[in-house]
């Protein structure tokens, strides 16, 4: 099914829930996503602030990374259900495996989900979904406008890359790995999955919807391409 137009998007939880659900933004995001009419559309939503709130609290209580990830995954599913409502999609279950997601995708042409199991983030879920359905590209809408040589929220002199290969991206990602709910532009596992299946990754600001539209339509956009 390689010839079909398939889009898989990793929607950062940071853009739908930076503290509280950003209702105005979620409505605009939903309209933009509904304008895309691929043959198949997979949307994977991250945990955002609520995931961080619970993981941070649990870390202070001495929790283990596995349990913290489980709590984070619950937050991703709440965010996914919220996006389903905003988009007016008739989907009442949040798939808990890539297999379930794939089945919904085949019958509905669209699926919205959150995380699956501890050990990786929703970026990996999106990349696995792309791998399983034969999508060539994963679009990552996040809170930064691209991948930098170091964390741009920490270093003001950080430089952004237009392009990176998988290994370079992997090395940069690994530098900001701190366990459950790390602040990484994408988790390192997702980059290994992308590398093994030659899936192109486009990372750009999720709040600039005009730029996002350009990326989805294959036009020039501000961001980083990994491939
Ligand atoms: N080299 C880097 N380039 C770009 N961003 C980086 C880099 N290193 C670390 N980061 C951090 O990666 C984070 C990516 O966004 P973040 O994980 O907060 O949101 P998200 O992935 O959109 O949301 P969520 O993880 O809740 O789904 C930013 O906070 C950014 O500071
Ligand atoms: Mg993230």
GROMACS .gro file of C-alpha atoms and ligand atoms in nm:
model
  259
    1UNK     CA    1   0.000   0.000   0.000
    2UNK     CA    2   0.302   0.228  -0.050
    3UNK     CA    3   0.138   0.437  -0.322
    4UNK     CA    4  -0.139   0.572  -0.101
    5UNK     CA    5  -0.101   0.912   0.061
    6UNK     CA    6  -0.053   0.846   0.432
    7UNK     CA    7   0.022   1.105   0.697
    8UNK     CA    8   0.134   1.030   1.052
    9UNK     CA    9   0.164   1.323   1.292
   10UNK     CA   10   0.318   1.335   1.638
   11UNK     CA   11   0.132   1.622   1.805
   12UNK     CA   12   0.333   1.742   2.104
   13UNK     CA   13   0.135   1.747   2.426
   14UNK     CA   14   0.313   2.075   2.491
   15UNK     CA   15   0.107   2.248   2.223
   16UNK     CA   16  -0.237   2.113   2.320
   17UNK     CA   17  -0.186   2.133   2.694
   18UNK     CA   18   0.096   2.369   2.797
   19UNK     CA   19  -0.067   2.414   3.143
   20UNK     CA   20  -0.435   2.392   3.075
   21UNK     CA   21  -0.596   2.284   2.749
   22UNK     CA   22  -0.546   2.571   2.502
   23UNK     CA   23  -0.903   2.568   2.369
   24UNK     CA   24  -0.868   2.843   2.107
   25UNK     CA   25  -0.554   2.686   1.969
   26UNK     CA   26  -0.697   2.331   1.975
   27UNK     CA   27  -0.992   2.451   1.766
   28UNK     CA   28  -0.761   2.606   1.503
   29UNK     CA   29  -0.537   2.299   1.507
   30UNK     CA   30  -0.841   2.074   1.456
   31UNK     CA   31  -0.963   2.275   1.156
   32UNK     CA   32  -0.617   2.260   1.002
   33UNK     CA   33  -0.592   1.884   1.056
   34UNK     CA   34  -0.938   1.832   0.906
   35UNK     CA   35  -0.831   2.020   0.591
   36UNK     CA   36  -0.568   1.752   0.528
   37UNK     CA   37  -0.733   1.479   0.331
   38UNK     CA   38  -0.483   1.197   0.297
   39UNK     CA   39  -0.595   0.838   0.232
   40UNK     CA   40  -0.490   0.764   0.591
   41UNK     CA   41  -0.427   1.000   0.881
   42UNK     CA   42  -0.267   0.883   1.207
   43UNK     CA   43  -0.243   1.133   1.490
   44UNK     CA   44  -0.046   1.056   1.806
   45UNK     CA   45  -0.080   1.304   2.093
   46UNK     CA   46   0.175   1.361   2.370
   47UNK     CA   47   0.132   1.421   2.742
   48UNK     CA   48   0.213   1.791   2.778
   49UNK     CA   49   0.197   1.965   3.116
   50UNK     CA   50  -0.028   1.713   3.298
   51UNK     CA   51   0.217   1.432   3.219
   52UNK     CA   52   0.506   1.645   3.352
   53UNK     CA   53   0.308   1.742   3.665
   54UNK     CA   54   0.245   1.378   3.759
   55UNK     CA   55   0.587   1.250   3.661
   56UNK     CA   56   0.761   1.531   3.855
   57UNK     CA   57   0.548   1.463   4.165
   58UNK     CA   58   0.606   1.089   4.145
   59UNK     CA   59   0.980   1.137   4.093
   60UNK     CA   60   0.992   1.333   4.420
   61UNK     CA   61   0.812   1.044   4.587
   62UNK     CA   62   1.084   0.808   4.470
   63UNK     CA   63   0.876   0.637   4.201
   64UNK     CA   64   1.033   0.418   3.932
   65UNK     CA   65   1.051   0.523   3.564
   66UNK     CA   66   0.810   0.244   3.460
   67UNK     CA   67   0.535   0.375   3.688
   68UNK     CA   68   0.605   0.736   3.593
   69UNK     CA   69   0.572   0.643   3.224
   70UNK     CA   70   0.238   0.471   3.298
   71UNK     CA   71   0.104   0.791   3.453
   72UNK     CA   72   0.240   0.993   3.160
   73UNK     CA   73   0.066   0.758   2.914
   74UNK     CA   74  -0.267   0.821   3.089
   75UNK     CA   75  -0.219   1.193   3.032
   76UNK     CA   76  -0.149   1.134   2.661
   77UNK     CA   77  -0.480   0.946   2.632
   78UNK     CA   78  -0.674   1.230   2.794
   79UNK     CA   79  -0.516   1.469   2.543
   80UNK     CA   80  -0.601   1.228   2.259
   81UNK     CA   81  -0.966   1.209   2.369
   82UNK     CA   82  -0.979   1.588   2.381
   83UNK     CA   83  -0.846   1.616   2.023
   84UNK     CA   84  -1.097   1.352   1.907
   85UNK     CA   85  -1.377   1.570   2.048
   86UNK     CA   86  -1.236   1.888   1.899
   87UNK     CA   87  -1.208   1.727   1.555
   88UNK     CA   88  -1.556   1.575   1.582
   89UNK     CA   89  -1.428   1.225   1.503
   90UNK     CA   90  -1.649   0.924   1.578
   91UNK     CA   91  -1.394   0.729   1.783
   92UNK     CA   92  -1.481   0.606   2.132
   93UNK     CA   93  -1.176   0.398   2.216
   94UNK     CA   94  -0.818   0.507   2.238
   95UNK     CA   95  -0.608   0.226   2.092
   96UNK     CA   96  -0.356   0.086   2.338
   97UNK     CA   97  -0.141  -0.094   2.082
   98UNK     CA   98  -0.016  -0.016   1.731
   99UNK     CA   99  -0.219  -0.316   1.612
  100UNK     CA  100  -0.544  -0.170   1.745
  101UNK     CA  101  -0.456   0.167   1.595
  102UNK     CA  102  -0.384   0.005   1.261
  103UNK     CA  103  -0.725  -0.169   1.260
  104UNK     CA  104  -0.905   0.161   1.331
  105UNK     CA  105  -0.697   0.331   1.063
  106UNK     CA  106  -0.795   0.071   0.804
  107UNK     CA  107  -1.166   0.098   0.878
  108UNK     CA  108  -1.199   0.473   0.957
  109UNK     CA  109  -0.909   0.619   0.752
  110UNK     CA  110  -0.821   0.820   1.064
  111UNK     CA  111  -0.703   0.733   1.415
  112UNK     CA  112  -0.611   0.945   1.715
  113UNK     CA  113  -0.415   0.789   2.000
  114UNK     CA  114  -0.169   0.858   2.280
  115UNK     CA  115   0.107   0.642   2.425
  116UNK     CA  116   0.119   0.263   2.437
  117UNK     CA  117   0.372   0.113   2.680
  118UNK     CA  118   0.645   0.248   2.912
  119UNK     CA  119   0.998   0.291   2.778
  120UNK     CA  120   0.935   0.525   2.489
  121UNK     CA  121   0.737   0.838   2.407
  122UNK     CA  122   0.454   0.919   2.169
  123UNK     CA  123   0.720   1.013   1.909
  124UNK     CA  124   0.809   0.643   1.896
  125UNK     CA  125   0.440   0.546   1.881
  126UNK     CA  126   0.402   0.775   1.578
  127UNK     CA  127   0.710   0.630   1.410
  128UNK     CA  128   0.594   0.271   1.473
  129UNK     CA  129   0.249   0.357   1.337
  130UNK     CA  130   0.415   0.500   1.025
  131UNK     CA  131   0.629   0.186   0.994
  132UNK     CA  132   0.330  -0.046   1.031
  133UNK     CA  133   0.111   0.131   0.777
  134UNK     CA  134   0.388   0.219   0.530
  135UNK     CA  135   0.383   0.598   0.571
  136UNK     CA  136   0.700   0.760   0.437
  137UNK     CA  137   0.709   1.060   0.669
  138UNK     CA  138   0.639   1.143   1.034
  139UNK     CA  139   0.551   1.506   1.103
  140UNK     CA  140   0.642   1.624   1.451
  141UNK     CA  141   0.453   1.932   1.571
  142UNK     CA  142   0.627   2.050   1.884
  143UNK     CA  143   0.717   2.340   2.112
  144UNK     CA  144   1.044   2.422   1.933
  145UNK     CA  145   1.078   2.531   1.569
  146UNK     CA  146   1.339   2.268   1.486
  147UNK     CA  147   1.637   2.070   1.610
  148UNK     CA  148   1.930   2.272   1.748
  149UNK     CA  149   2.287   2.176   1.835
  150UNK     CA  150   2.186   2.208   2.202
  151UNK     CA  151   1.860   2.276   2.389
  152UNK     CA  152   1.746   2.621   2.263
  153UNK     CA  153   1.545   2.678   2.581
  154UNK     CA  154   1.872   2.657   2.779
  155UNK     CA  155   2.132   2.794   2.536
  156UNK     CA  156   2.043   3.122   2.363
  157UNK     CA  157   2.328   3.077   2.112
  158UNK     CA  158   2.207   2.733   1.998
  159UNK     CA  159   2.201   2.690   1.618
  160UNK     CA  160   1.917   2.526   1.429
  161UNK     CA  161   1.973   2.259   1.164
  162UNK     CA  162   1.776   2.246   0.836
  163UNK     CA  163   1.881   1.885   0.783
  164UNK     CA  164   2.028   1.601   0.989
  165UNK     CA  165   2.095   1.235   0.926
  166UNK     CA  166   1.955   0.974   1.167
  167UNK     CA  167   2.280   0.922   1.356
  168UNK     CA  168   2.340   1.293   1.411
  169UNK     CA  169   1.983   1.337   1.533
  170UNK     CA  170   2.018   1.033   1.760
  171UNK     CA  171   2.333   1.174   1.924
  172UNK     CA  172   2.170   1.512   1.989
  173UNK     CA  173   1.853   1.351   2.124
  174UNK     CA  174   2.048   1.126   2.361
  175UNK     CA  175   2.217   1.430   2.519
  176UNK     CA  176   1.887   1.549   2.665
  177UNK     CA  177   1.764   1.208   2.786
  178UNK     CA  178   1.673   1.217   3.155
  179UNK     CA  179   1.430   0.925   3.189
  180UNK     CA  180   1.050   0.947   3.205
  181UNK     CA  181   0.906   1.266   3.050
  182UNK     CA  182   1.245   1.390   2.923
  183UNK     CA  183   1.253   1.723   2.738
  184UNK     CA  184   1.381   1.596   2.404
  185UNK     CA  185   1.287   1.713   2.055
  186UNK     CA  186   1.215   1.343   1.986
  187UNK     CA  187   1.304   1.039   2.188
  188UNK     CA  188   1.607   0.838   2.079
  189UNK     CA  189   1.410   0.516   2.017
  190UNK     CA  190   1.191   0.690   1.760
  191UNK     CA  191   1.503   0.785   1.563
  192UNK     CA  192   1.622   0.423   1.555
  193UNK     CA  193   1.282   0.311   1.422
  194UNK     CA  194   1.291   0.590   1.162
  195UNK     CA  195   1.646   0.490   1.063
  196UNK     CA  196   1.571   0.119   1.020
  197UNK     CA  197   1.269   0.191   0.798
  198UNK     CA  198   1.401   0.506   0.625
  199UNK     CA  199   1.110   0.714   0.750
  200UNK     CA  200   1.164   1.086   0.697
  201UNK     CA  201   1.101   1.308   1.001
  202UNK     CA  202   0.989   1.671   0.967
  203UNK     CA  203   1.007   1.869   1.291
  204UNK     CA  204   0.856   2.215   1.316
  205UNK     CA  205   0.672   2.448   1.549
  206UNK     CA  206   0.326   2.310   1.619
  207UNK     CA  207   0.180   2.651   1.696
  208UNK     CA  208   0.263   2.812   1.359
  209UNK     CA  209  -0.022   2.653   1.164
  210UNK     CA  210   0.060   2.832   0.837
  211UNK     CA  211   0.410   2.686   0.844
  212UNK     CA  212   0.268   2.345   0.942
  213UNK     CA  213   0.034   2.357   0.640
  214UNK     CA  214   0.334   2.418   0.412
  215UNK     CA  215   0.511   2.117   0.562
  216UNK     CA  216   0.209   1.889   0.512
  217UNK     CA  217   0.164   2.012   0.154
  218UNK     CA  218   0.526   1.937   0.066
  219UNK     CA  219   0.613   2.306   0.032
  220UNK     CA  220   0.910   2.488   0.185
  221UNK     CA  221   0.875   2.519   0.564
  222UNK     CA  222   1.078   2.635   0.863
  223UNK     CA  223   1.197   2.332   1.059
  224UNK     CA  224   1.438   2.040   1.053
  225UNK     CA  225   1.424   1.739   0.822
  226UNK     CA  226   1.582   1.416   0.947
  227UNK     CA  227   1.652   1.147   0.691
  228LIG     N1  228   1.880   1.998   2.064
  228LIG     C1  229   1.754   2.032   2.084
  228LIG     N2  230   1.683   2.093   1.985
  228LIG     C2  231   1.554   2.127   2.005
  228LIG     N3  232   1.487   2.108   2.121
  228LIG     C3  233   1.552   2.049   2.223
  228LIG     C4  234   1.687   2.008   2.209
  228LIG     N4  235   1.726   1.952   2.325
  228LIG     C5  236   1.623   1.956   2.407
  228LIG     N5  237   1.516   2.016   2.349
  228LIG     C6  238   1.387   2.036   2.415
  228LIG     O1  239   1.296   1.945   2.359
  228LIG     C7  240   1.168   1.985   2.402
  228LIG     C8  241   1.067   1.939   2.299
  228LIG     O2  242   0.943   1.970   2.338
  228LIG     P1  243   0.861   1.899   2.457
  228LIG     O3  244   0.907   1.760   2.483
  228LIG     O4  245   0.852   1.998   2.566
  228LIG     O5  246   0.726   1.904   2.387
  228LIG     P2  247   0.651   1.801   2.297
  228LIG     O6  248   0.733   1.687   2.256
  228LIG     O7  249   0.595   1.887   2.191
  228LIG     O8  250   0.538   1.763   2.399
  228LIG     P3  251   0.516   1.625   2.478
  228LIG     O9  252   0.653   1.571   2.508
  228LIG    O10  253   0.439   1.664   2.596
  228LIG    O11  254   0.440   1.544   2.380
  228LIG     C9  255   1.175   2.136   2.422
  228LIG    O12  256   1.140   2.164   2.555
  228LIG    C10  257   1.321   2.171   2.397
  228LIG    O13  258   1.368   2.263   2.490
  229LIG    MG1  259   0.829   1.552   2.385
   0.00000   0.00000   0.00000
